[in-house]
Short mmCIF file of C-alpha atoms in Angstrom, two decimals:
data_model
loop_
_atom_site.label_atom_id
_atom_site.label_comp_id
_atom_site.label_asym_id
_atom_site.label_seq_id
_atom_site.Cartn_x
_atom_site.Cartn_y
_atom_site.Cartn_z
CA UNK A 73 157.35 78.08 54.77
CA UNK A 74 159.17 80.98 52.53
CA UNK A 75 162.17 79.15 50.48
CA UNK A 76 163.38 81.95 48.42
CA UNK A 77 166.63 83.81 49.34
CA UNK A 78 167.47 85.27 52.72
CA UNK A 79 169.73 88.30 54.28
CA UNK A 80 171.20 87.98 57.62
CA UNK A 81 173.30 90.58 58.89
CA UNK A 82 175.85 89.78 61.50
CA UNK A 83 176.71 86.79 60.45
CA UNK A 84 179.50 86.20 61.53
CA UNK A 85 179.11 84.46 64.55
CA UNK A 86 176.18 84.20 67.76
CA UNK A 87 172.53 84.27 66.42
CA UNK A 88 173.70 85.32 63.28
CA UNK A 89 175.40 81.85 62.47
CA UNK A 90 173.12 80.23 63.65
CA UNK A 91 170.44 81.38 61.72
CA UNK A 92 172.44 81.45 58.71
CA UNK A 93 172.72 77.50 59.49
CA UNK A 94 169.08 77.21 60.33
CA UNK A 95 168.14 78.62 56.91
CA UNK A 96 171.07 76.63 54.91
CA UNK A 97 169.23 74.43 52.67
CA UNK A 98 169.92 72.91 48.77
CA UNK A 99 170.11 75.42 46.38
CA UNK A 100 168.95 78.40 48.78
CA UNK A 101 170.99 81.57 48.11
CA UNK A 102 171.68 83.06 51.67
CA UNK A 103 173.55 86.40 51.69
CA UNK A 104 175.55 86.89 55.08
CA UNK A 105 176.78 90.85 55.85
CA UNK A 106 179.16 90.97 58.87
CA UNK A 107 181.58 93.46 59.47
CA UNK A 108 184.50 90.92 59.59
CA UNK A 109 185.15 88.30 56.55
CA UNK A 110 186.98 85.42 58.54
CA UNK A 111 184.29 84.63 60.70
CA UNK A 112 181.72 85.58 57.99
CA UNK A 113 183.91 82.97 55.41
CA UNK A 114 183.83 80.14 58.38
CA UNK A 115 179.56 80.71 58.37
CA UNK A 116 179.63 80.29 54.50
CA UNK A 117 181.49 77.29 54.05
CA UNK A 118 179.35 75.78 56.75
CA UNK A 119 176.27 76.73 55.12
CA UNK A 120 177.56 75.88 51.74
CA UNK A 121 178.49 72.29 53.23
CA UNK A 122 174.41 71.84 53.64
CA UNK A 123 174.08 72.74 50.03
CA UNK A 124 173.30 76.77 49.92
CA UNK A 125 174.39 78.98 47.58
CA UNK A 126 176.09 81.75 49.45
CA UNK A 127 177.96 85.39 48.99
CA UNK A 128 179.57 86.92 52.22
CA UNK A 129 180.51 90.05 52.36
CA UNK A 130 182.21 92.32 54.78
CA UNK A 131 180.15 95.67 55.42
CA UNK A 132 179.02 97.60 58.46
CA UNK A 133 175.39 98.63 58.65
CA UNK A 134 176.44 102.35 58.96
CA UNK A 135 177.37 102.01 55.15
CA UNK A 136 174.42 103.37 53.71
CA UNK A 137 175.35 103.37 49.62
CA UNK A 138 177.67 100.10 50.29
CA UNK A 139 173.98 98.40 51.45
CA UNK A 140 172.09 99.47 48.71
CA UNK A 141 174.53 98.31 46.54
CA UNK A 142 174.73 95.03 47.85
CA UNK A 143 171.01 94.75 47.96
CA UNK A 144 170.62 95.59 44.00
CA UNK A 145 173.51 92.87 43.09
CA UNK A 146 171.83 90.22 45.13
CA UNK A 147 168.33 90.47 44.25
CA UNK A 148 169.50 91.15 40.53
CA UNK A 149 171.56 87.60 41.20
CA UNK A 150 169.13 85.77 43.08
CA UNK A 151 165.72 87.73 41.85
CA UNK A 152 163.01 88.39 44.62
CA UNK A 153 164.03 88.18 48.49
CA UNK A 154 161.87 86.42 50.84
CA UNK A 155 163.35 86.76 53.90
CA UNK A 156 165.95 89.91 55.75
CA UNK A 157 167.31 89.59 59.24
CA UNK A 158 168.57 92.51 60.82
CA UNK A 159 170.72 91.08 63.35
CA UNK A 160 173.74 92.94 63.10
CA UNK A 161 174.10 94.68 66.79
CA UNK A 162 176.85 95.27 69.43
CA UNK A 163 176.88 95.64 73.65
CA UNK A 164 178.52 97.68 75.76
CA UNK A 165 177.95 99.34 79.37
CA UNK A 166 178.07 102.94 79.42
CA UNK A 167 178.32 105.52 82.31
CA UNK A 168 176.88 109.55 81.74
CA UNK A 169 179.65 110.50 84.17
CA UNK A 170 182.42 109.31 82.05
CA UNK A 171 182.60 111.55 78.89
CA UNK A 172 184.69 109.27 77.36
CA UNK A 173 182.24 106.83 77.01
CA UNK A 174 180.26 109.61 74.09
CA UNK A 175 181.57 108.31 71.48
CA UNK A 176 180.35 104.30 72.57
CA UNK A 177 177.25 105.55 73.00
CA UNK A 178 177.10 106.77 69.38
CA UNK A 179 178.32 103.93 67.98
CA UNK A 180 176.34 101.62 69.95
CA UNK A 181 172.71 103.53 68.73
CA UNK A 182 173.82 104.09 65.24
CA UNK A 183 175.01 99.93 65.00
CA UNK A 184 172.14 98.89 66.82
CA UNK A 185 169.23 101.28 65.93
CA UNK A 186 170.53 103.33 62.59
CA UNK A 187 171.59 100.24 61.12
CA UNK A 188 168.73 98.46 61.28
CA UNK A 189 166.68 100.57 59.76
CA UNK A 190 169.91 101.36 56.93
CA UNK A 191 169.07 97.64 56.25
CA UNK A 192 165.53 97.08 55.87
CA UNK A 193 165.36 100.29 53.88
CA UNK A 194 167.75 98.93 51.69
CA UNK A 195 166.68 95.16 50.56
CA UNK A 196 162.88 96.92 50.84
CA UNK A 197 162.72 97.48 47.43
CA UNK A 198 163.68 93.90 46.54
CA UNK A 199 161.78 92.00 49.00
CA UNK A 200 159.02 89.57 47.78
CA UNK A 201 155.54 91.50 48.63
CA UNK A 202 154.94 88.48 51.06
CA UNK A 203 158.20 88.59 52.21
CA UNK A 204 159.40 88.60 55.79
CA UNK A 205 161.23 91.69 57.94
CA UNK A 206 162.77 90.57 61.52
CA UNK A 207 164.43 92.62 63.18
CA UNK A 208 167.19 91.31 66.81
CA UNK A 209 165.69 93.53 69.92
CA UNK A 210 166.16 92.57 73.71
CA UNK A 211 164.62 91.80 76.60
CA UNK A 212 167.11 95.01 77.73
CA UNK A 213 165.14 97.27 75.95
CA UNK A 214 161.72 96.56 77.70
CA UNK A 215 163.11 99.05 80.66
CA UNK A 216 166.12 101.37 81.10
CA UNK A 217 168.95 99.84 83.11
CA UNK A 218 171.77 101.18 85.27
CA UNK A 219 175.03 101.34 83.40
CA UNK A 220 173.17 100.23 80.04
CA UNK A 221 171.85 103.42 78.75
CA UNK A 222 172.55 103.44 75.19
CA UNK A 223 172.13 99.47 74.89
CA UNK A 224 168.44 99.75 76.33
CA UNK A 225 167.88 103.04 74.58
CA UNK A 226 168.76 101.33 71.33
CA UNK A 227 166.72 98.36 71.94
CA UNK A 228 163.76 100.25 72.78
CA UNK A 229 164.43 102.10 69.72
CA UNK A 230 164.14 98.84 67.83
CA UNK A 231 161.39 97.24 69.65
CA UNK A 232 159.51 100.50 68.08
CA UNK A 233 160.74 100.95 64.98
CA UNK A 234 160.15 97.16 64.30
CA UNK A 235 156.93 98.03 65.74
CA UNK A 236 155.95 101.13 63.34
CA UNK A 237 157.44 98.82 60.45
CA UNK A 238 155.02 96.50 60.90
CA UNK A 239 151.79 98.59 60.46
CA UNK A 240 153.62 100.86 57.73
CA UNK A 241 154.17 97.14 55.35
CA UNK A 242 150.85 95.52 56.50
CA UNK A 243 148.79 96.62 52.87
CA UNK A 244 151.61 94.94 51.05
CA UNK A 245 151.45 91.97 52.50
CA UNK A 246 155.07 91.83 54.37
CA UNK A 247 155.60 90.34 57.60
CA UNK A 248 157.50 92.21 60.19
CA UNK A 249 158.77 90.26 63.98
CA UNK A 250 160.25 91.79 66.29
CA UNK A 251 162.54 88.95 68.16
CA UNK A 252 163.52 89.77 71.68
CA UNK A 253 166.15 87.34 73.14
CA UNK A 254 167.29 86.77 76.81
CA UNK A 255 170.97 85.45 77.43
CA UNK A 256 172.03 83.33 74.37
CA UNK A 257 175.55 81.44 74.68
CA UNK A 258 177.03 83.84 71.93
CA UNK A 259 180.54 85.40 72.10
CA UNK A 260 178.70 88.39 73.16
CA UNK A 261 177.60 87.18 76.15
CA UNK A 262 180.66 85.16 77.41
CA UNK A 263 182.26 87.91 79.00
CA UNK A 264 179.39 89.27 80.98
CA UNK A 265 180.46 89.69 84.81
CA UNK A 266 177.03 88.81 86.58
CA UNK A 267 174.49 85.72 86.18
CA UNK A 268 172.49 84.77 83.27
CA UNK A 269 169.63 82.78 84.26
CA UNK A 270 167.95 80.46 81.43
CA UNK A 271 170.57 81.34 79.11
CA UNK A 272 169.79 79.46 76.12
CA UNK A 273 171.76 77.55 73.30
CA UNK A 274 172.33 79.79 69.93
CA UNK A 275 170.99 76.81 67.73
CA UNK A 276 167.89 76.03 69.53
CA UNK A 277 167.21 79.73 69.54
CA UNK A 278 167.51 79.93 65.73
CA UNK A 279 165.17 77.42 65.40
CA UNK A 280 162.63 79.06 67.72
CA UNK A 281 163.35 82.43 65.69
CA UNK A 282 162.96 80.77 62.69
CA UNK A 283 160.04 79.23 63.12
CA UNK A 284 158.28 82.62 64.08
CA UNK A 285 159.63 84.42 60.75
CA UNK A 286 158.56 81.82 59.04
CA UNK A 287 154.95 82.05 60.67
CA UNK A 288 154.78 85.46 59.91
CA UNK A 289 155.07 85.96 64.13
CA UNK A 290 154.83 89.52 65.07
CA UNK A 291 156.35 89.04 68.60
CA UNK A 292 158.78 86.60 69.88
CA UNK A 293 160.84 86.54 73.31
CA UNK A 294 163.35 83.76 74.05
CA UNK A 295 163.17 82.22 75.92
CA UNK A 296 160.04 81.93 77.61
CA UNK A 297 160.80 82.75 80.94
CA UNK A 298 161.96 86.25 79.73
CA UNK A 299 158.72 86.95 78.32
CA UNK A 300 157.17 86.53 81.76
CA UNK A 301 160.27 88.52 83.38
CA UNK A 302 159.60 91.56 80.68
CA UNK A 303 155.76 91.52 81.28
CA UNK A 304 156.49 92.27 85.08
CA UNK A 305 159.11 94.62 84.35
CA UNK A 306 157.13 96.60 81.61
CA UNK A 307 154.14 96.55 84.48
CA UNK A 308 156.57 97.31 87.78
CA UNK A 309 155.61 100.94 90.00
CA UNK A 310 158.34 103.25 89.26
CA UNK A 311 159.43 103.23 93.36
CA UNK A 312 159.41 99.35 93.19
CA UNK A 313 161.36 98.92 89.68
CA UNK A 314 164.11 101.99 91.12
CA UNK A 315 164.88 100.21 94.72
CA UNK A 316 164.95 96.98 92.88
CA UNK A 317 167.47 97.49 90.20
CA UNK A 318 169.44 100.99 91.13
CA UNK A 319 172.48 98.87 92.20
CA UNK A 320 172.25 96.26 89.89
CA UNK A 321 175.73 95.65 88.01
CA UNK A 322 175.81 96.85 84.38
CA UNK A 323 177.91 95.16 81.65
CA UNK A 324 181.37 96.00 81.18
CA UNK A 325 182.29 98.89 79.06
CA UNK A 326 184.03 99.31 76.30
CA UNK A 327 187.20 100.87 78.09
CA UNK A 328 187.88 98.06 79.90
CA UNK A 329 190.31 95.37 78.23
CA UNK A 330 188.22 92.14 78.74
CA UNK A 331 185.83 94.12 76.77
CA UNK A 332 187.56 95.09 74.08
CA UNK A 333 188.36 91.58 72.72
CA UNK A 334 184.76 90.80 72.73
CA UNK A 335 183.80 93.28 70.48
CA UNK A 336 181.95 91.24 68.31
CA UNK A 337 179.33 92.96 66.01
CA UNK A 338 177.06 89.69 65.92
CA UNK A 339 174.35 89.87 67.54
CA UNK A 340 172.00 91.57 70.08
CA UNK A 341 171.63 89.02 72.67
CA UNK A 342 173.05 89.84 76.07
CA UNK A 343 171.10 92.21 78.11
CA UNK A 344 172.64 93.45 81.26
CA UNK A 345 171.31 91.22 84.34
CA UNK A 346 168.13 92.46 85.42
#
């Protein structure tokens, strides 16, 4: 089991609080990123109530130099990291016939896809040599979905990077999981206009997730019955997967009032229904 320090990004709330909790032990220093500082200060103080030592810090992961500079002045606190979560990720629905919608789509690849990789490049250089890399995908991103384009795109994005990551640290010894959750009762998901079958409880999926970084787990899916829905989806005839799914609702977009007040950079958990 790796006790040394851990980074979670997205903090804040969802998965991200929950795993922050998850990993809140005596005397472990757990840095928490969020782009928010009330919700990331109402994580700490829960973690520090189960004994961790804790900094929280507001920063998006588009912030390149304000990463690495939190990276240096936590490992130079705290010495060698063990553990880094890239969590940090946002949801919307998208439509290519609505121009407006460009600049969501941007933001949505760059949070969800850019800055993941803006992360692990920049605690790299301070993680333990048998440290551990995991990285938030989706079940979303095992197929493109209607009205989802950029949310799938950036999940497939991660599923692959996380993927390339993995073989690229394997000589050093670092462990790199790629995590793909279902429906999780986040903030993120609580607006979502359709059915979420199996949706799952955010502290029993930390545990799960937390038990698979700490294995060193290359794959997870929560919860199990997604893994069996993605295997038939990655495996489904083009004709078959197209009449099935082309009128399939899409999540709200970002236009739309309900969704703005969920905009919660927390976590990537809430895949259009598929």
């Amino acid at each position: 089991m790796m006790t040394g320090p851990v980074v979670i990004t997205g903090a804040g709330s969802g998965i991200g609080r929950a795993l922050a909790l998850v990993y809140a032990e005596s005397g472990r220093p757990l840095l928490l990123l969020g782009r928010r500082q009330q919700p990331l200060e109402v994580t700490a103080e829960q973690a520090r109530s189960r004994g961790a030592v804790v900094r929280a810090i507001s920063v998006d992961v588009s912030q390149i130099q304000a990463l690495d500079q939190i990276a240096q002045d936590f490992s130079e606190a705290f010495g060698k990291i063990s553990i880094v979560i890239a969590n940090a990720g946002i949801s919307h629905g998208t439509l290519a016939l609505e121009r407006e919608d460009r600049p969501v789509f941007a933001e949505i690849i760059t949070t969800n896809l850019l800055g993941m990789d803006n992360t692990c490049t920049a605690f790299l250089p301070y993680l333990a040599r048998d440290g551990r890399i995991a990285g938030i995908a989706s079940v979303a991103g095992f197929r493109g979905l209607p009205g989802a384009a950029a949310y799938s795109a950036s999940k497939a994005g991660v599923m692959a990077y996380l993927e390339s990551l993995r073989l690229e640290l394997k000589k050093r010894g670092t462990k790199v999981c790629c995590i793909a959750p279902g429906y999780i009762a986040t903030p993120m998901t609580a607006g979502n206009p359709y059915p979420m079958p199996w949706l799952m409880d955010p502290e029993k999926a930390a545990r799960k997730i937390r038990r698979a970084i700490d294995r060193g787990q290359a794959w997870l899916v929560i919860p199990w019955q997604m893994a069996l829905v993605g295997m038939i989806l990655r495996h489904l005839p083009i004709a078959v997967y197209d009449r099935l799914f082309v009128q399939v609702a899409g999540k709200a977009r970002k236009t739309e009032p309900e969704q703005m007040v969920n905009d919660v950079r927390s976590s990537s958990d809430s895949p259009p229904k598929a």
